[in-house]
CSV table of C-alpha atoms and ligand atoms in Angstrom, one decimal:
chain,number,residue,atom,x,y,z
A,18,UNK,CA,89.0,167.3,79.9
A,19,UNK,CA,92.7,166.8,79.8
A,20,UNK,CA,94.0,166.5,76.2
A,21,UNK,CA,96.7,163.8,76.4
A,22,UNK,CA,97.6,164.1,72.8
A,23,UNK,CA,98.2,167.9,73.0
A,24,UNK,CA,100.1,167.5,76.3
A,25,UNK,CA,102.5,165.1,74.7
A,26,UNK,CA,102.7,167.1,71.4
A,27,UNK,CA,103.6,170.3,73.4
A,28,UNK,CA,106.5,168.6,75.2
A,29,UNK,CA,109.9,167.6,73.7
A,30,UNK,CA,110.7,165.2,76.5
A,31,UNK,CA,108.3,163.4,78.8
A,32,UNK,CA,108.7,161.5,82.0
A,33,UNK,CA,105.9,159.2,83.2
A,34,UNK,CA,105.8,157.9,86.7
A,35,UNK,CA,103.6,156.1,89.3
A,36,UNK,CA,103.5,155.2,92.9
A,37,UNK,CA,106.1,153.2,94.9
A,38,UNK,CA,105.7,149.4,95.0
A,39,UNK,CA,104.1,149.4,91.5
A,40,UNK,CA,101.0,147.3,91.0
A,41,UNK,CA,99.1,146.3,87.9
A,42,UNK,CA,97.3,149.6,87.6
A,43,UNK,CA,100.4,151.6,88.1
A,44,UNK,CA,102.5,149.6,85.6
A,45,UNK,CA,99.6,149.3,83.1
A,46,UNK,CA,98.7,153.0,83.1
A,47,UNK,CA,102.3,154.3,82.8
A,48,UNK,CA,103.2,151.8,80.0
A,49,UNK,CA,99.9,152.5,78.2
A,50,UNK,CA,100.8,156.2,78.0
A,51,UNK,CA,104.4,155.3,77.0
A,52,UNK,CA,103.1,153.1,74.1
A,53,UNK,CA,100.7,155.8,73.0
A,54,UNK,CA,103.4,158.5,73.1
A,55,UNK,CA,105.8,156.2,71.1
A,56,UNK,CA,103.0,155.5,68.5
A,57,UNK,CA,102.2,159.2,68.0
A,58,UNK,CA,105.6,160.8,68.4
A,59,UNK,CA,108.3,158.2,67.9
A,60,UNK,CA,111.0,160.9,67.8
A,61,UNK,CA,110.3,162.3,71.3
A,62,UNK,CA,112.2,161.2,74.4
A,63,UNK,CA,109.7,159.5,76.7
A,64,UNK,CA,110.8,157.7,79.8
A,65,UNK,CA,108.9,155.6,82.4
A,66,UNK,CA,110.3,155.8,85.9
A,67,UNK,CA,109.1,153.2,88.4
A,68,UNK,CA,110.6,151.8,91.6
A,69,UNK,CA,112.1,148.4,92.4
A,70,UNK,CA,111.1,145.7,93.1
A,71,UNK,CA,109.2,145.5,89.9
A,72,UNK,CA,107.0,142.4,89.6
A,73,UNK,CA,108.2,140.2,86.7
A,74,UNK,CA,104.7,139.0,85.8
A,75,UNK,CA,104.2,142.3,84.0
A,76,UNK,CA,107.2,141.6,81.7
A,77,UNK,CA,105.1,140.7,78.7
A,78,UNK,CA,103.8,144.3,78.6
A,79,UNK,CA,105.2,146.4,75.8
A,80,UNK,CA,107.8,148.8,77.2
A,81,UNK,CA,108.5,146.9,80.4
A,82,UNK,CA,112.2,146.4,79.5
A,83,UNK,CA,112.5,150.2,78.9
A,84,UNK,CA,111.4,151.1,82.4
A,85,UNK,CA,114.0,153.2,84.3
A,86,UNK,CA,114.6,152.7,88.0
A,87,UNK,CA,117.1,155.5,88.5
A,88,UNK,CA,116.6,159.1,87.8
A,89,UNK,CA,119.8,161.1,87.2
A,90,UNK,CA,119.6,164.9,86.9
A,91,UNK,CA,117.8,166.3,83.9
A,92,UNK,CA,114.8,168.5,83.2
A,93,UNK,CA,111.6,167.2,81.5
A,94,UNK,CA,109.0,169.4,79.8
A,95,UNK,CA,106.3,167.2,81.1
A,96,UNK,CA,105.9,164.8,84.0
A,97,UNK,CA,102.8,162.6,83.9
A,98,UNK,CA,102.0,161.2,87.4
A,99,UNK,CA,99.8,158.1,87.2
A,100,UNK,CA,97.8,156.3,90.0
A,101,UNK,CA,99.2,158.6,92.6
A,102,UNK,CA,97.9,161.8,94.4
A,103,UNK,CA,101.1,162.8,96.1
A,104,UNK,CA,104.6,163.2,94.6
A,105,UNK,CA,106.2,161.9,97.7
A,106,UNK,CA,104.8,158.5,96.7
A,107,UNK,CA,107.0,158.6,93.6
A,108,UNK,CA,109.6,157.7,96.2
A,109,UNK,CA,113.1,157.9,94.7
A,110,UNK,CA,111.7,159.6,91.6
A,111,UNK,CA,110.1,162.5,93.5
A,112,UNK,CA,113.1,164.7,92.4
A,113,UNK,CA,111.8,164.5,88.8
A,114,UNK,CA,108.9,166.7,89.9
A,115,UNK,CA,111.4,169.5,91.0
A,116,UNK,CA,112.8,169.5,87.5
A,117,UNK,CA,109.6,169.2,85.4
A,118,UNK,CA,108.2,172.3,83.7
A,119,UNK,CA,104.7,170.9,83.8
A,120,UNK,CA,103.2,168.2,85.9
A,121,UNK,CA,99.9,166.5,85.2
A,122,UNK,CA,98.1,163.8,87.2
A,123,UNK,CA,95.9,161.0,86.0
A,124,UNK,CA,94.4,159.1,88.9
A,125,UNK,CA,91.5,157.5,90.6
A,126,UNK,CA,92.4,158.3,94.2
A,127,UNK,CA,90.8,161.1,96.2
A,128,UNK,CA,93.0,164.3,96.3
A,129,UNK,CA,95.7,164.0,98.8
A,130,UNK,CA,95.0,165.5,102.2
A,131,UNK,CA,98.5,167.1,101.9
A,132,UNK,CA,98.4,170.1,99.6
A,133,UNK,CA,99.9,169.1,96.2
A,134,UNK,CA,100.7,171.1,93.1
A,135,UNK,CA,99.7,169.7,89.8
A,136,UNK,CA,99.3,171.9,86.7
A,137,UNK,CA,96.4,169.8,85.7
A,138,UNK,CA,94.6,166.8,87.2
A,139,UNK,CA,92.4,164.2,85.5
A,140,UNK,CA,91.0,162.3,88.4
A,141,UNK,CA,87.9,160.3,89.1
A,142,UNK,CA,87.8,158.6,92.6
A,143,UNK,CA,84.8,156.5,91.4
A,144,UNK,CA,86.8,155.2,88.4
A,145,UNK,CA,87.8,151.5,88.6
A,146,UNK,CA,91.4,152.2,87.9
A,147,UNK,CA,93.8,154.7,86.5
A,148,UNK,CA,93.9,152.5,83.4
A,149,UNK,CA,90.2,153.0,82.7
A,150,UNK,CA,90.8,156.8,82.8
A,151,UNK,CA,93.8,156.4,80.5
A,152,UNK,CA,91.6,154.5,78.0
A,153,UNK,CA,89.2,157.5,78.0
A,154,UNK,CA,92.1,159.9,77.4
A,155,UNK,CA,93.6,157.9,74.6
A,156,UNK,CA,90.3,157.1,72.9
A,157,UNK,CA,89.3,153.7,71.5
A,158,UNK,CA,90.7,154.2,67.9
A,159,UNK,CA,94.2,154.9,69.1
A,160,UNK,CA,94.2,151.9,71.5
A,161,UNK,CA,96.5,149.3,69.9
A,162,UNK,CA,96.7,145.7,71.0
A,163,UNK,CA,99.8,146.6,73.1
A,164,UNK,CA,98.0,149.5,74.8
A,165,UNK,CA,95.0,147.3,75.4
A,166,UNK,CA,97.1,144.7,77.2
A,167,UNK,CA,98.4,147.4,79.5
A,168,UNK,CA,95.0,148.9,80.2
A,169,UNK,CA,93.3,145.5,80.7
A,170,UNK,CA,96.0,144.5,83.2
A,171,UNK,CA,95.3,147.6,85.3
A,172,UNK,CA,91.6,147.1,85.3
A,173,UNK,CA,91.8,143.4,86.2
A,174,UNK,CA,94.1,144.2,89.2
A,175,UNK,CA,92.3,147.2,90.6
A,176,UNK,CA,88.8,145.5,90.3
A,177,UNK,CA,90.0,142.2,91.7
A,178,UNK,CA,89.0,140.6,88.3
A,179,UNK,CA,85.8,142.7,87.8
A,180,UNK,CA,84.6,142.0,91.4
A,181,UNK,CA,84.9,145.1,93.6
A,182,UNK,CA,82.4,147.9,93.9
A,183,UNK,CA,84.6,150.1,91.8
A,184,UNK,CA,83.8,148.0,88.8
A,185,UNK,CA,81.0,149.7,87.0
A,186,UNK,CA,79.0,149.1,83.7
A,187,UNK,CA,81.4,151.5,82.1
A,188,UNK,CA,84.4,149.3,83.2
A,189,UNK,CA,82.8,146.2,81.6
A,190,UNK,CA,82.2,148.1,78.4
A,191,UNK,CA,85.8,149.3,78.3
A,192,UNK,CA,87.0,145.7,79.1
A,193,UNK,CA,84.7,144.4,76.2
A,194,UNK,CA,86.2,146.9,73.8
A,195,UNK,CA,89.7,145.9,74.9
A,196,UNK,CA,88.9,142.2,74.2
A,197,UNK,CA,88.1,143.2,70.6
A,198,UNK,CA,91.8,144.3,70.2
A,199,UNK,CA,92.8,140.7,70.2
A,200,UNK,CA,94.4,140.5,73.7
A,201,UNK,CA,94.7,137.2,75.6
A,202,UNK,CA,92.5,137.9,78.6
A,203,UNK,CA,92.9,134.4,80.1
A,204,UNK,CA,96.7,134.9,80.1
A,205,UNK,CA,96.5,138.3,81.7
A,206,UNK,CA,94.0,137.2,84.5
A,207,UNK,CA,95.7,133.9,85.2
A,208,UNK,CA,99.4,134.8,84.9
A,209,UNK,CA,99.4,138.3,86.4
A,210,UNK,CA,96.6,138.0,89.0
A,211,UNK,CA,96.1,134.5,90.2
A,212,UNK,CA,99.5,132.8,89.5
A,213,UNK,CA,101.7,132.5,92.6
A,214,UNK,CA,105.3,131.5,92.9
A,215,UNK,CA,106.1,128.8,95.4
A,216,UNK,CA,107.6,131.5,97.7
A,217,UNK,CA,104.3,133.4,97.6
A,218,UNK,CA,102.3,130.3,98.3
A,219,UNK,CA,104.6,129.5,101.3
A,220,UNK,CA,104.5,133.0,102.8
A,221,UNK,CA,100.8,133.3,102.3
A,222,UNK,CA,100.5,129.9,104.2
A,223,UNK,CA,102.5,131.3,107.1
A,224,UNK,CA,100.6,134.5,107.2
A,225,UNK,CA,97.2,132.7,107.2
A,226,UNK,CA,98.3,130.2,109.8
A,227,UNK,CA,99.2,133.1,112.2
A,228,UNK,CA,95.9,135.1,111.6
A,229,UNK,CA,94.1,136.4,114.7
A,230,UNK,CA,90.6,137.6,115.3
A,231,UNK,CA,89.9,140.7,117.4
A,232,UNK,CA,86.8,142.3,118.8
A,233,UNK,CA,84.6,139.2,118.6
A,234,UNK,CA,85.8,138.5,115.1
A,235,UNK,CA,85.0,141.8,113.5
A,236,UNK,CA,88.7,142.3,112.7
A,237,UNK,CA,91.2,139.8,111.3
A,238,UNK,CA,94.9,140.5,111.3
A,239,UNK,CA,98.2,138.9,110.6
A,240,UNK,CA,101.8,140.0,110.8
A,241,UNK,CA,104.8,138.8,108.8
A,242,UNK,CA,108.2,139.7,110.3
A,243,UNK,CA,111.5,140.2,108.5
A,244,UNK,CA,112.7,137.0,110.1
A,245,UNK,CA,109.9,135.0,108.5
A,246,UNK,CA,110.4,136.7,105.2
A,247,UNK,CA,114.1,135.8,105.4
A,248,UNK,CA,113.3,132.2,106.2
A,249,UNK,CA,111.0,131.9,103.2
A,250,UNK,CA,113.3,133.9,100.9
A,251,UNK,CA,110.4,136.3,100.5
A,252,UNK,CA,110.4,140.1,99.9
A,253,UNK,CA,107.8,142.8,99.6
A,254,UNK,CA,106.9,141.7,96.1
A,255,UNK,CA,105.6,138.4,97.5
A,256,UNK,CA,103.0,139.9,99.7
A,257,UNK,CA,100.2,140.6,97.2
A,258,UNK,CA,97.0,138.8,97.7
A,259,UNK,CA,97.5,138.0,101.4
A,260,UNK,CA,95.2,140.8,102.7
A,261,UNK,CA,92.5,139.8,100.2
A,262,UNK,CA,92.6,136.2,101.4
A,263,UNK,CA,92.1,137.5,105.0
A,264,UNK,CA,89.2,139.6,103.9
A,265,UNK,CA,87.1,136.7,102.6
A,266,UNK,CA,87.1,135.1,106.0
A,267,UNK,CA,83.5,134.5,107.0
A,268,UNK,CA,82.1,136.9,109.5
A,269,UNK,CA,84.9,139.4,109.4
A,270,UNK,CA,84.5,143.1,108.7
A,271,UNK,CA,88.0,144.4,108.3
A,272,UNK,CA,91.3,142.7,107.4
A,273,UNK,CA,94.6,144.1,108.6
A,274,UNK,CA,97.8,142.8,107.1
A,275,UNK,CA,101.2,144.0,108.3
A,276,UNK,CA,104.7,143.1,107.1
A,277,UNK,CA,108.0,144.4,108.3
A,278,UNK,CA,109.8,146.5,105.7
A,279,UNK,CA,112.8,147.3,107.9
A,280,UNK,CA,113.5,146.5,111.6
A,281,UNK,CA,110.5,147.9,113.5
A,282,UNK,CA,108.9,149.4,110.4
A,283,UNK,CA,105.7,148.1,109.0
A,284,UNK,CA,103.7,148.3,105.8
A,285,UNK,CA,100.0,148.0,106.5
A,286,UNK,CA,97.3,146.9,104.1
A,287,UNK,CA,93.6,147.3,104.9
A,288,UNK,CA,90.5,145.8,103.2
A,289,UNK,CA,86.9,145.7,104.3
A,290,UNK,CA,83.6,143.9,103.7
A,291,UNK,CA,81.5,146.9,104.8
A,292,UNK,CA,81.2,150.6,104.3
A,293,UNK,CA,84.0,151.8,106.5
A,294,UNK,CA,86.1,154.4,104.7
A,295,UNK,CA,89.5,152.9,104.9
A,296,UNK,CA,91.1,155.8,103.0
A,297,UNK,CA,90.2,157.9,106.1
A,298,UNK,CA,91.6,155.2,108.5
A,299,UNK,CA,94.9,155.2,106.5
A,300,UNK,CA,95.0,159.0,106.4
A,301,UNK,CA,95.2,159.0,110.2
A,302,UNK,CA,98.6,157.2,109.8
A,303,UNK,CA,99.8,159.4,106.9
A,304,UNK,CA,98.8,156.9,104.3
A,305,UNK,CA,95.9,156.7,101.9
A,306,UNK,CA,94.2,154.6,99.2
A,307,UNK,CA,90.5,154.0,98.5
A,308,UNK,CA,87.4,153.4,100.6
A,309,UNK,CA,87.7,149.7,100.4
A,310,UNK,CA,91.5,149.3,100.0
A,311,UNK,CA,94.1,151.4,101.7
A,312,UNK,CA,97.5,151.3,103.3
A,313,UNK,CA,100.2,153.1,105.2
A,314,UNK,CA,103.7,152.8,106.6
A,315,UNK,CA,104.3,153.0,110.3
A,316,UNK,CA,107.1,152.6,112.9
A,317,UNK,CA,104.7,151.8,115.7
A,318,UNK,CA,104.7,148.2,117.1
A,319,UNK,CA,102.5,145.8,115.3
A,320,UNK,CA,100.2,145.5,118.3
A,321,UNK,CA,99.9,149.3,118.6
A,322,UNK,CA,99.1,149.6,114.8
A,323,UNK,CA,96.3,147.0,115.1
A,324,UNK,CA,94.9,148.7,118.2
A,325,UNK,CA,94.9,152.1,116.6
A,326,UNK,CA,93.4,150.9,113.3
A,327,UNK,CA,90.5,149.5,115.4
A,328,UNK,CA,90.2,152.8,117.2
A,329,UNK,CA,90.1,154.7,113.9
A,330,UNK,CA,87.4,152.4,112.6
A,331,UNK,CA,85.4,152.8,115.9
A,332,UNK,CA,85.5,156.6,115.3
A,333,UNK,CA,83.5,156.1,112.1
A,334,UNK,CA,81.1,153.7,113.8
A,335,UNK,CA,79.6,156.4,116.1
B,417,5GP,P1,97.9,147.9,99.1
B,417,5GP,O1,97.3,147.6,100.4
B,417,5GP,O2,97.4,146.9,98.0
B,417,5GP,O3,99.3,148.2,99.1
B,417,5GP,O4,97.2,149.3,98.6
B,417,5GP,C1,95.8,149.5,98.6
B,417,5GP,C2,95.6,151.0,98.1
B,417,5GP,O5,96.1,151.9,99.1
B,417,5GP,C3,96.3,151.4,96.8
B,417,5GP,O6,95.5,152.3,96.2
B,417,5GP,C4,97.5,152.0,97.3
B,417,5GP,O7,98.0,153.0,96.3
B,417,5GP,C5,97.1,152.7,98.6
B,417,5GP,N1,98.2,152.7,99.5
B,417,5GP,C6,98.9,151.7,100.1
B,417,5GP,N2,99.9,152.1,100.9
B,417,5GP,C7,99.9,153.5,100.9
B,417,5GP,C8,100.6,154.5,101.5
B,417,5GP,O8,101.6,154.2,102.3
B,417,5GP,N3,100.3,155.8,101.3
B,417,5GP,C9,99.2,156.1,100.4
B,417,5GP,N4,99.0,157.4,100.2
B,417,5GP,N5,98.5,155.2,99.8
B,417,5GP,C10,98.8,153.9,100.0
B,418,MN,MN1,95.1,152.2,91.0
């Protein structure tokens, strides 16, 4: 098993990073490790690099204000990649991996279909979240209240508040142990998971009002254009939760949510109510994720993307 303490001890300077469009698990896991490194080795240089836009609801997490968004040249002894199986998904921070002497990965995604070099990987695709794995690596007695807040946030987000199939007995035991650290679980669940800004409520309303059914209702889709985002003052950080709302529509099997990231470019999110492997579907478009939640970017038209997603799902049906 990866020895996180030794890894940090053996490095003089450490960079920690996670995937583009950081979510609760990505922010939680990187900041949990940052807090741990600061507790154990306060003299060491330790930097968290994430990409903008950074959701402000995570600003109560310890270390949030220290997050760096710009990497300037410089070599790190150790790069810790969290919640990400492919250094290209570090986006603007990919260059750090070219200047890191050692790269370790802590993750709950399947290995990337594109060959990747990591000096060591601690991954469990069955794990609820990267945060649950970080909890294992840190060990309960070194989990402070600040670290517990980070880890609990990641678990809550990646399990849909302890709901999805990836939430196991072990996840609940970890969550119970974290509660004992004195964290405010109601605050974390309500303020970071359920709370929506007015802009989010409006854009979700528009997305749901435009939803369409395909293939006798097996598939549900909706598309948000840049024009609509502009009209609502919305950006990519306001899109969370829309695909989950589509998924719970009665009778549907697969939810497809697209929003335009640049003219003619779409980000696609997929969710299912069945056993279709959405990671495989997303792989066909150069993306990835998990069996029940995956995504990709594409410059095909929105109609074409939806058609091809349906085709990829049909390939698994036979
Ligand atoms: P979401 O739909 O919430 O953005 O992402 C769901 C899951 O799919 C997450 O695990 C996320 O990391 C993964 N995912 C989303 N978009 C992409 C992508 O473009 N490439 C890869 N490799 N994974 C993605
Ligand atoms: Mn995750």
